[in-house]
Coordinates of C-alpha atoms in Angstrom, one line a residue:
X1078 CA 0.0 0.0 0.0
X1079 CA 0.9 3.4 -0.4
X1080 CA -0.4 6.8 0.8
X1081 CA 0.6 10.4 -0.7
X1082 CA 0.5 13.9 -0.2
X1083 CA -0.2 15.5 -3.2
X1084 CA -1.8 14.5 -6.9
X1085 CA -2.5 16.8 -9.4
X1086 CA -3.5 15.8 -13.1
X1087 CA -3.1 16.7 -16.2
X1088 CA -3.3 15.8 -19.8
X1089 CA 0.3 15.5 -22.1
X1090 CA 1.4 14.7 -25.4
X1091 CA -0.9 12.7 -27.9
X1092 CA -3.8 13.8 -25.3
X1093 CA -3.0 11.2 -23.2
X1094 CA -3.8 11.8 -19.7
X1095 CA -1.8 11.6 -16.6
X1096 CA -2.1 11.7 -12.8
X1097 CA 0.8 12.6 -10.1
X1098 CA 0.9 11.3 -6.9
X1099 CA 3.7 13.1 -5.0
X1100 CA 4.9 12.0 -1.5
X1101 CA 4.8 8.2 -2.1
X1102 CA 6.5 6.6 0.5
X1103 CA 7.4 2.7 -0.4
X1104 CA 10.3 0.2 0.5
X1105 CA 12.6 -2.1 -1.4
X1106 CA 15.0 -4.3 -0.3
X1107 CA 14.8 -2.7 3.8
X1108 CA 15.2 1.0 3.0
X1109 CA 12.9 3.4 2.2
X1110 CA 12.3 6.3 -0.6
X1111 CA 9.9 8.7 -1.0
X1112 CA 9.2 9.8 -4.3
X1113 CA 6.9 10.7 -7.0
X1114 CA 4.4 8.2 -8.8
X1115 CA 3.0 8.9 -12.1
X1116 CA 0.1 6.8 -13.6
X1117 CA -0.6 7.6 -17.8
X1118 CA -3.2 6.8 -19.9
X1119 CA -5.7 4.2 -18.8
X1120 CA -3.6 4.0 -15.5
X1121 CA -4.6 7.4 -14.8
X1122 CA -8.2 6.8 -15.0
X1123 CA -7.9 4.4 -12.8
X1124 CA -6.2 6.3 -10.5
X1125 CA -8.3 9.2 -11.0
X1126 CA -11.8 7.2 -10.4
X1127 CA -10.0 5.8 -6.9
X1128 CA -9.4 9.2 -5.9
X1129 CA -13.0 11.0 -6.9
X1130 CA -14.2 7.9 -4.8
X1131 CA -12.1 9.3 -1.9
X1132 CA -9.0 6.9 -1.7
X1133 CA -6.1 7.6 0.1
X1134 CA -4.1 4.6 0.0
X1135 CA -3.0 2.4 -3.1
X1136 CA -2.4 -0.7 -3.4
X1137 CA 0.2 -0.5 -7.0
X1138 CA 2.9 -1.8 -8.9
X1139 CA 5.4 0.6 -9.4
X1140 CA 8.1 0.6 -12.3
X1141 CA 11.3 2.8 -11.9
X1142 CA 10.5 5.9 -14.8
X1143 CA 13.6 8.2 -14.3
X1144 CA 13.7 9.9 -11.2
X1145 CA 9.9 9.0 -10.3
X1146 CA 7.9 5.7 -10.0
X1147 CA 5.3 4.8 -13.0
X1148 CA 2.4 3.2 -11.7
X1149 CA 2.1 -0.4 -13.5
X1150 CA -0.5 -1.7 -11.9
X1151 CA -3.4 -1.1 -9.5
X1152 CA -5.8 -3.4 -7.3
X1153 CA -8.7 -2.1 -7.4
X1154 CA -11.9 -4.2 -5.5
X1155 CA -9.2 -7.3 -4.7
X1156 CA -8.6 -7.1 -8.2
X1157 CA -5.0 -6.9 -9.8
X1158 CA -5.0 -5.1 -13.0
X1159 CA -1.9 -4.1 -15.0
X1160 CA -1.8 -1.7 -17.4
X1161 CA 1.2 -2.0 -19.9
X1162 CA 2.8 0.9 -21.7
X1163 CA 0.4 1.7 -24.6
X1164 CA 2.9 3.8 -26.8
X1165 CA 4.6 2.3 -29.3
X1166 CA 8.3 0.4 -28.5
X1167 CA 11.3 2.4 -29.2
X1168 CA 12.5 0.2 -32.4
X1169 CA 16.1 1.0 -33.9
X1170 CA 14.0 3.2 -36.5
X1171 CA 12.3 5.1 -33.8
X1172 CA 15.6 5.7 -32.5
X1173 CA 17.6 6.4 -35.5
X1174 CA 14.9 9.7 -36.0

């Protein structure tokens, strides 16, 4: 589980929306971070629904994105959904652009 202080949302490029969590406080390994979670597309309006039904913790899977935490995965009723990166792979064409 995870709690936060902050969220704001937002929608970015290709009009795909996103949601921030700031504050999230989570362990690995014994020690503990506290960092920024971001969920995209339909793991945003996942999030989002959770919230405008007054959650304050998750229950997530969280990916390493950068400096912040992507948000993976979300149970939701005792239910584990995952929701995969929906933009296309980086292929050695995408790259070479």
């Amino acid at each position: 589980m995870i709690g936060f202080t902050e969220t704001s949302r937002g929608v970015g490029q290709n009009d795909r929306p996103y949601t921030t969590l700031k504050g999230v406080e989570f362990t690995v390994g014994g020690e503990s971070f506290t960092r920024t979670a971001m969920a995209y597309g339909p793991a945003s309006e996942a999030v989002n629904a959770q919230l405008d039904a007054g959650a304050t913790m998750f229950e997530v899977e969280l990916t390493p994105n950068y400096n912040t935490m992507k948000i993976t995965g979300l149970v939701i009723d005792g239910v584990f959904t995952a929701f995969p990166d929906e933009r296309p792979a980086m292929t050695e064409e995408r790259l070479a652009a």
